[in-house]
Short mmCIF file of C-alpha atoms in Angstrom, two decimals:
data_model
loop_
_atom_site.label_atom_id
_atom_site.label_comp_id
_atom_site.label_asym_id
_atom_site.label_seq_id
_atom_site.Cartn_x
_atom_site.Cartn_y
_atom_site.Cartn_z
CA ARG A 1 120.14 90.37 161.71
CA GLN A 2 123.28 88.56 160.58
CA ARG A 3 122.63 85.80 163.10
CA THR A 4 119.14 85.36 161.64
CA LEU A 5 120.22 85.35 158.02
CA CYS A 6 123.26 83.07 158.24
CA PRO A 7 121.44 79.89 159.34
CA LEU A 8 118.74 80.47 156.73
CA ILE A 9 121.29 81.05 153.97
CA SER A 10 123.21 77.96 155.07
CA THR A 11 120.07 75.84 154.96
CA MET A 12 118.99 77.12 151.56
CA LEU A 13 122.47 76.50 150.16
CA ASN A 14 122.30 72.94 151.48
CA ILE A 15 118.99 72.45 149.71
CA VAL A 16 120.39 73.89 146.47
CA VAL A 17 123.27 71.41 146.71
CA TYR A 18 120.88 68.51 147.32
CA ARG A 19 118.74 69.54 144.39
CA LYS A 20 121.76 69.68 142.10
CA ILE A 21 122.88 66.24 143.27
CA ALA A 22 119.34 64.91 142.85
CA LYS A 23 119.26 66.17 139.27
CA THR A 24 122.35 64.13 138.49
CA MET A 25 120.74 61.05 140.00
CA ASP A 26 117.30 60.27 138.57
CA MET A 27 114.64 59.97 141.26
CA ASP A 28 113.56 56.54 140.06
CA ARG A 29 110.71 55.69 142.42
CA SER A 30 110.04 52.47 140.51
CA LYS A 31 112.79 50.93 142.65
CA LEU A 32 110.82 51.49 145.87
CA VAL A 33 109.29 48.39 147.44
CA THR A 34 106.02 50.26 147.97
CA GLU A 35 105.87 50.95 144.22
CA GLN A 36 106.37 47.33 143.16
CA ARG A 37 103.53 45.18 141.84
CA ASN A 38 102.21 42.65 144.33
CA PRO A 39 102.19 39.15 142.74
CA ASN A 40 99.41 38.10 145.12
CA THR A 41 97.00 40.66 143.66
CA ASN A 42 97.78 40.66 139.93
CA ASP A 43 94.31 39.35 139.07
CA ILE A 44 92.35 41.12 141.82
CA ASP A 45 90.10 42.84 139.30
CA GLY A 46 88.76 39.45 138.24
CA LYS A 47 87.88 38.26 141.74
CA THR A 48 84.53 38.15 143.52
CA THR A 49 83.78 40.65 146.28
CA ILE A 50 84.50 38.19 149.10
CA GLU A 51 87.71 37.07 147.40
CA ILE A 52 88.92 40.68 147.19
CA VAL A 53 88.11 41.23 150.87
CA ASP A 54 90.04 38.07 151.81
CA ILE A 55 93.06 39.10 149.71
CA ILE A 56 93.20 42.54 151.33
CA ASN A 57 92.84 41.01 154.79
CA ALA A 58 95.65 38.53 154.09
CA GLU A 59 97.94 41.38 153.05
CA ASP A 60 96.97 43.44 156.11
CA LYS A 61 98.07 40.60 158.39
CA LYS A 62 101.65 41.19 157.24
CA VAL A 63 101.63 44.70 158.72
CA ILE A 64 101.63 43.50 162.35
CA GLY A 65 104.85 41.54 161.85
CA ALA A 66 106.52 44.43 160.04
CA VAL A 67 105.77 46.81 162.90
CA HIS A 68 106.80 44.22 165.51
CA ARG A 69 110.22 43.87 163.89
CA GLU A 70 110.75 47.61 164.45
CA ARG A 71 109.84 47.54 168.16
CA HIS A 72 113.37 48.39 169.34
CA ASN A 73 113.54 51.45 167.09
CA ILE A 74 110.04 52.49 168.16
CA ALA A 75 111.17 52.19 171.80
CA LYS A 76 114.23 54.35 171.06
CA ALA A 77 112.01 57.01 169.50
CA ILE A 78 109.74 56.92 172.54
CA ASP A 79 112.60 57.34 175.01
CA LEU A 80 114.09 60.14 172.92
CA THR A 81 110.75 61.99 172.87
CA VAL A 82 110.08 61.48 176.58
CA GLU A 83 113.48 63.03 177.27
CA ALA A 84 112.60 65.93 174.98
CA PHE A 85 109.32 66.50 176.85
CA LYS A 86 111.06 66.44 180.22
CA ASN A 87 113.44 69.13 178.96
CA GLY A 88 110.62 71.38 177.77
CA GLY A 89 110.56 70.17 174.17
CA ARG A 90 107.74 69.17 171.84
CA LEU A 91 107.05 66.52 169.20
CA PHE A 92 106.35 67.54 165.60
CA TYR A 93 105.05 65.14 162.96
CA VAL A 94 105.80 66.18 159.37
CA GLY A 95 104.22 64.43 156.40
CA ALA A 96 102.33 64.78 153.14
CA GLY A 97 99.13 63.15 151.93
CA THR A 98 98.10 60.11 153.99
CA SER A 99 101.26 60.33 156.10
CA GLY A 100 100.57 63.96 156.96
CA ARG A 101 96.92 63.30 157.77
CA LEU A 102 97.81 60.45 160.09
CA GLY A 103 100.32 62.66 161.90
CA VAL A 104 97.75 65.43 162.34
CA LEU A 105 95.17 62.87 163.51
CA ASP A 106 97.47 61.41 166.14
CA ALA A 107 98.51 64.85 167.38
CA SER A 108 94.92 66.10 167.59
CA GLU A 109 93.86 63.13 169.73
CA CYS A 110 96.45 63.72 172.47
CA PRO A 111 94.74 66.68 174.23
CA PRO A 112 91.33 65.01 174.78
CA THR A 113 92.80 61.61 175.59
CA PHE A 114 95.71 62.63 177.80
CA GLY A 115 94.97 66.22 178.79
CA THR A 116 98.06 67.56 177.04
CA ASP A 117 98.61 71.11 175.85
CA PRO A 118 97.68 71.29 172.12
CA GLY A 119 101.21 72.53 171.42
CA LEU A 120 102.97 69.50 172.90
CA VAL A 121 102.36 67.18 169.94
CA CYS A 122 101.88 69.01 166.62
CA GLY A 123 101.01 67.66 163.19
CA ILE A 124 102.34 69.40 160.08
CA ILE A 125 101.01 68.47 156.64
CA ALA A 126 102.26 69.68 153.27
CA GLY A 127 99.70 72.11 151.89
CA GLY A 128 98.43 73.09 155.32
CA GLU A 129 94.90 72.68 156.65
CA PRO A 130 93.21 72.41 153.22
CA ALA A 131 95.24 69.25 152.56
CA LEU A 132 93.47 67.47 155.42
CA THR A 133 90.30 67.01 153.41
CA ARG A 134 91.45 67.20 149.79
CA SER A 135 94.57 66.67 147.76
CA VAL A 136 96.79 69.71 147.36
CA GLU A 137 98.75 68.86 144.25
CA GLY A 138 102.46 69.59 144.32
CA ALA A 139 102.57 70.61 147.99
CA GLU A 140 104.88 67.75 148.86
CA ASP A 141 107.43 68.49 146.11
CA ASN A 142 109.12 71.55 147.62
CA GLU A 143 111.99 71.07 150.09
CA GLY A 144 112.00 74.80 150.78
CA ASP A 145 108.42 74.67 152.07
CA GLY A 146 109.53 71.99 154.52
CA VAL A 147 112.34 74.24 155.73
CA ARG A 148 110.03 77.22 156.09
CA VAL A 149 107.39 75.37 158.08
CA ILE A 150 109.98 74.21 160.62
CA ARG A 151 111.13 77.81 161.05
CA ASP A 152 107.55 79.13 161.16
CA LYS A 153 106.63 76.67 163.91
CA GLY A 154 109.58 77.82 166.01
CA VAL A 155 111.16 74.38 166.25
CA ASN A 156 114.23 74.49 168.49
CA HIS A 157 117.00 72.23 169.81
CA LYS A 158 114.80 70.91 172.62
CA ASP A 159 112.23 69.45 170.21
CA ALA A 160 111.85 66.13 168.41
CA VAL A 161 110.75 66.10 164.76
CA MET A 162 109.39 62.94 163.16
CA GLY A 163 109.33 62.86 159.38
CA ILE A 164 106.76 60.43 157.97
CA ALA A 165 107.34 59.40 154.37
CA THR A 166 106.28 55.83 153.61
CA GLY A 167 108.17 55.91 150.32
CA GLY A 168 111.06 57.76 151.97
CA THR A 169 111.45 60.33 149.20
CA THR A 170 108.99 63.18 149.94
CA PRO A 171 110.91 66.46 149.37
CA PHE A 172 108.74 68.47 151.82
CA VAL A 173 109.54 65.98 154.61
CA LEU A 174 113.23 65.73 153.76
CA GLY A 175 113.57 69.53 153.69
CA ALA A 176 111.90 69.77 157.10
CA LEU A 177 114.22 67.14 158.56
CA LEU A 178 117.26 68.87 157.09
CA GLU A 179 116.28 72.13 158.80
CA ALA A 180 115.37 70.41 162.07
CA LYS A 181 118.76 68.72 162.12
CA ARG A 182 120.51 72.03 161.50
CA ILE A 183 118.64 73.59 164.40
CA GLY A 184 119.75 70.77 166.69
CA ALA A 185 116.40 69.05 167.20
CA LYS A 186 116.26 65.28 167.47
CA ILE A 187 114.99 63.73 164.26
CA ILE A 188 113.07 60.51 163.73
CA PHE A 189 112.37 59.12 160.27
CA LEU A 190 109.51 56.71 159.50
CA THR A 191 109.59 55.01 156.13
CA CYS A 192 108.27 51.70 154.79
CA ASN A 193 111.05 51.19 152.24
CA PRO A 194 114.30 49.41 153.12
CA ASN A 195 116.68 51.86 151.43
CA PRO A 196 115.05 54.85 149.74
CA SER A 197 118.46 56.51 149.31
CA LEU A 198 118.95 54.23 146.31
CA VAL A 199 116.44 56.32 144.35
CA GLY A 200 117.97 59.72 145.00
CA ALA A 201 120.51 61.74 146.95
CA ARG A 202 117.84 63.72 148.82
CA CYS A 203 117.08 60.70 150.98
CA ASN A 204 120.58 60.53 152.44
CA VAL A 205 119.90 63.29 154.99
CA PRO A 206 117.36 61.45 157.16
CA LEU A 207 118.93 58.05 156.54
CA GLN A 208 122.44 59.10 157.53
CA GLN A 209 121.69 61.73 160.16
CA ALA A 210 118.46 60.61 161.84
CA ASP A 211 118.66 59.85 165.53
CA VAL A 212 116.18 57.00 165.01
CA ILE A 213 114.89 55.32 161.85
CA ILE A 214 111.64 53.33 162.10
CA ASN A 215 111.47 51.11 159.05
CA PRO A 216 108.53 48.66 158.90
CA ILE A 217 108.79 46.90 155.54
CA THR A 218 105.19 46.25 154.53
CA GLY A 219 105.97 45.19 150.97
CA PRO A 220 104.11 45.91 147.72
CA GLU A 221 100.59 47.22 148.12
CA VAL A 222 97.37 45.47 147.09
CA ILE A 223 96.89 48.20 144.50
CA THR A 224 100.33 49.16 143.18
CA GLY A 225 101.66 52.28 144.87
CA SER A 226 98.58 52.83 147.09
CA THR A 227 100.50 53.48 150.31
CA ARG A 228 97.34 54.56 152.13
CA MET A 229 96.81 50.81 152.58
CA LYS A 230 99.49 48.64 154.26
CA ALA A 231 102.04 51.41 154.66
CA GLY A 232 99.34 53.71 156.03
CA THR A 233 98.17 51.03 158.45
CA ALA A 234 101.75 50.50 159.67
CA THR A 235 102.12 54.26 160.15
CA LYS A 236 98.93 54.43 162.24
CA LEU A 237 100.10 51.49 164.39
CA VAL A 238 103.51 53.10 164.98
CA LEU A 239 102.02 56.48 165.90
CA ASN A 240 99.46 54.85 168.22
CA THR A 241 102.26 52.98 170.00
CA LEU A 242 104.52 56.02 170.10
CA THR A 243 102.22 58.58 171.71
CA THR A 244 100.41 56.09 173.95
CA THR A 245 103.67 54.82 175.43
CA ILE A 246 105.07 58.34 175.74
CA MET A 247 101.99 59.42 177.70
CA ILE A 248 102.20 56.37 179.96
CA LYS A 249 105.80 57.26 180.72
CA MET A 250 104.79 60.87 181.39
CA GLY A 251 102.29 59.82 184.08
CA LYS A 252 99.16 60.31 181.99
CA VAL A 253 97.90 56.77 182.68
CA TYR A 254 97.17 54.94 185.94
CA GLN A 255 96.85 51.16 185.59
CA ASN A 256 95.31 51.21 182.10
CA LEU A 257 93.05 54.19 182.73
CA MET A 258 93.36 57.57 180.93
CA VAL A 259 93.29 59.53 184.17
CA ASP A 260 94.29 62.85 182.55
CA LEU A 261 91.53 62.92 179.95
CA CYS A 262 89.69 66.17 179.31
CA ALA A 263 85.96 65.58 179.90
CA THR A 264 84.80 67.95 177.17
CA ASN A 265 81.66 66.07 176.08
CA GLU A 266 79.06 63.71 177.54
CA LYS A 267 80.92 60.59 176.45
CA LEU A 268 84.14 61.71 178.13
CA LYS A 269 82.29 62.89 181.25
CA ASP A 270 80.78 59.43 181.51
CA ARG A 271 84.20 57.86 180.99
CA ALA A 272 85.74 60.06 183.69
CA GLU A 273 83.12 58.91 186.17
CA ARG A 274 83.70 55.27 185.23
CA ILE A 275 87.45 55.72 185.60
CA VAL A 276 86.97 57.02 189.14
CA MET A 277 84.54 54.18 189.87
CA THR A 278 87.06 51.59 188.64
CA ALA A 279 90.02 53.05 190.52
CA SER A 280 88.17 53.78 193.76
CA GLY A 281 85.57 51.04 193.99
CA LEU A 282 82.88 53.63 194.65
CA ASP A 283 79.43 53.59 193.08
CA ARG A 284 78.41 55.97 190.31
CA SER A 285 76.81 58.58 192.54
CA SER A 286 79.74 58.73 194.96
CA SER A 287 82.24 58.81 192.09
CA SER A 288 80.36 61.67 190.46
CA MET A 289 80.45 63.67 193.68
CA LEU A 290 84.13 62.90 194.24
CA LEU A 291 84.95 63.96 190.70
CA LYS A 292 83.03 67.22 191.20
CA ASN A 293 84.97 67.92 194.40
CA ALA A 294 88.19 67.25 192.46
CA GLY A 295 87.34 69.93 189.94
CA GLY A 296 86.52 67.34 187.29
CA ASN A 297 90.04 65.90 187.39
CA ALA A 298 89.96 62.09 187.56
CA LYS A 299 93.59 61.85 188.64
CA VAL A 300 93.04 64.22 191.56
CA ALA A 301 89.82 62.40 192.52
CA ILE A 302 91.60 59.05 192.68
CA VAL A 303 94.34 60.42 194.91
CA MET A 304 91.83 62.20 197.15
CA HIS A 305 89.98 58.95 197.73
CA ALA A 306 93.06 56.72 198.08
CA LEU A 307 94.80 58.96 200.64
CA LYS A 308 91.66 60.49 202.23
CA ILE A 309 92.92 64.02 201.59
CA ASN A 310 91.44 67.20 200.16
CA ARG A 311 91.79 68.52 196.64
CA GLU A 312 94.64 70.94 197.39
CA ASP A 313 96.73 68.25 199.07
CA ALA A 314 96.06 65.79 196.24
CA VAL A 315 97.24 68.34 193.67
CA LYS A 316 100.35 68.97 195.77
CA ARG A 317 101.17 65.26 196.12
CA LEU A 318 100.77 64.73 192.39
CA ALA A 319 103.12 67.63 191.68
CA GLU A 320 105.71 66.13 194.04
CA HIS A 321 105.60 62.87 192.07
CA ASN A 322 105.49 64.41 188.56
CA GLY A 323 101.85 63.48 188.09
CA PHE A 324 102.26 59.71 188.57
CA VAL A 325 99.23 58.42 190.49
CA ARG A 326 100.89 55.09 191.22
CA GLU A 327 103.88 56.80 192.82
CA VAL A 328 101.66 59.03 194.96
CA ILE A 329 99.67 56.08 196.26
CA LYS A 330 102.83 54.01 196.87
CA ASN A 331 104.42 56.91 198.74
CA PRO A 332 101.59 58.54 200.70
CA GLU A 333 103.87 60.48 203.01
CA ASN A 334 104.61 64.05 202.05
CA LYS A 335 108.35 64.03 201.30
#
């Protein structure tokens, strides 16, 4: 019991200290870049419809460059997470509002796209499931809730935890990262402000102790403070790049085909057949039969055809090469 209580007490004391420090330093969010007024949109309410659309599009173009400038940090986060997966760890996204919804969205798309276990990539949003479809006021303001959710999810030292806070100041996210760091998990921090620690002491934890900081500076929003826009777009681009590249490096993709997809509906069944057709050169009917003989697994079907072997041998060869189709086909001998 003492072992259980001591870490929790230590964490809660840390949070109390951070709250006391934060009270002595005003959390002045007006200093955040994402809260500044955008001089390019000061008169947007007086523009025509097409002019507004063009202004928003011009601002959106800046997001690509901001994300590109963070490519090395994104790559570091990918390699860190791949290593965590190989050691039996998981990836947790933690966010509030738009950031939380985007994390949950990205996590929920991994199983059907890449055939992953639903527990491998998990999205955590302040306020829980109800916050996915409506605002849960105040849910993001409690560091303690962030701590508790990390403990409730059973996060351990093998895992990677990515805090998403475009402004960089969300207490729920910072509390979660503080607890994840204490546990020994790898922590990644995604924020669209250059130095959120300037607005409060709470921000120093992820900024000073994060294993990787991804910091696309998207600038002031079209509508002041509306971070669902450029900052949200940057977040979606980063998460797309992160999980897609991780899955490629985990053998979930052959060429540019999602060979581990779960064919759970007609669209995905059709895609699975077309994937086998593309990789094998067979016609639709033959690909459908091959896929059936492979138990509906496109990856197994491709190996069966390429090496002219049965399903059991294809599964075995894939296991020997950690699921990488390219490696199996390059090394057809059973080693």
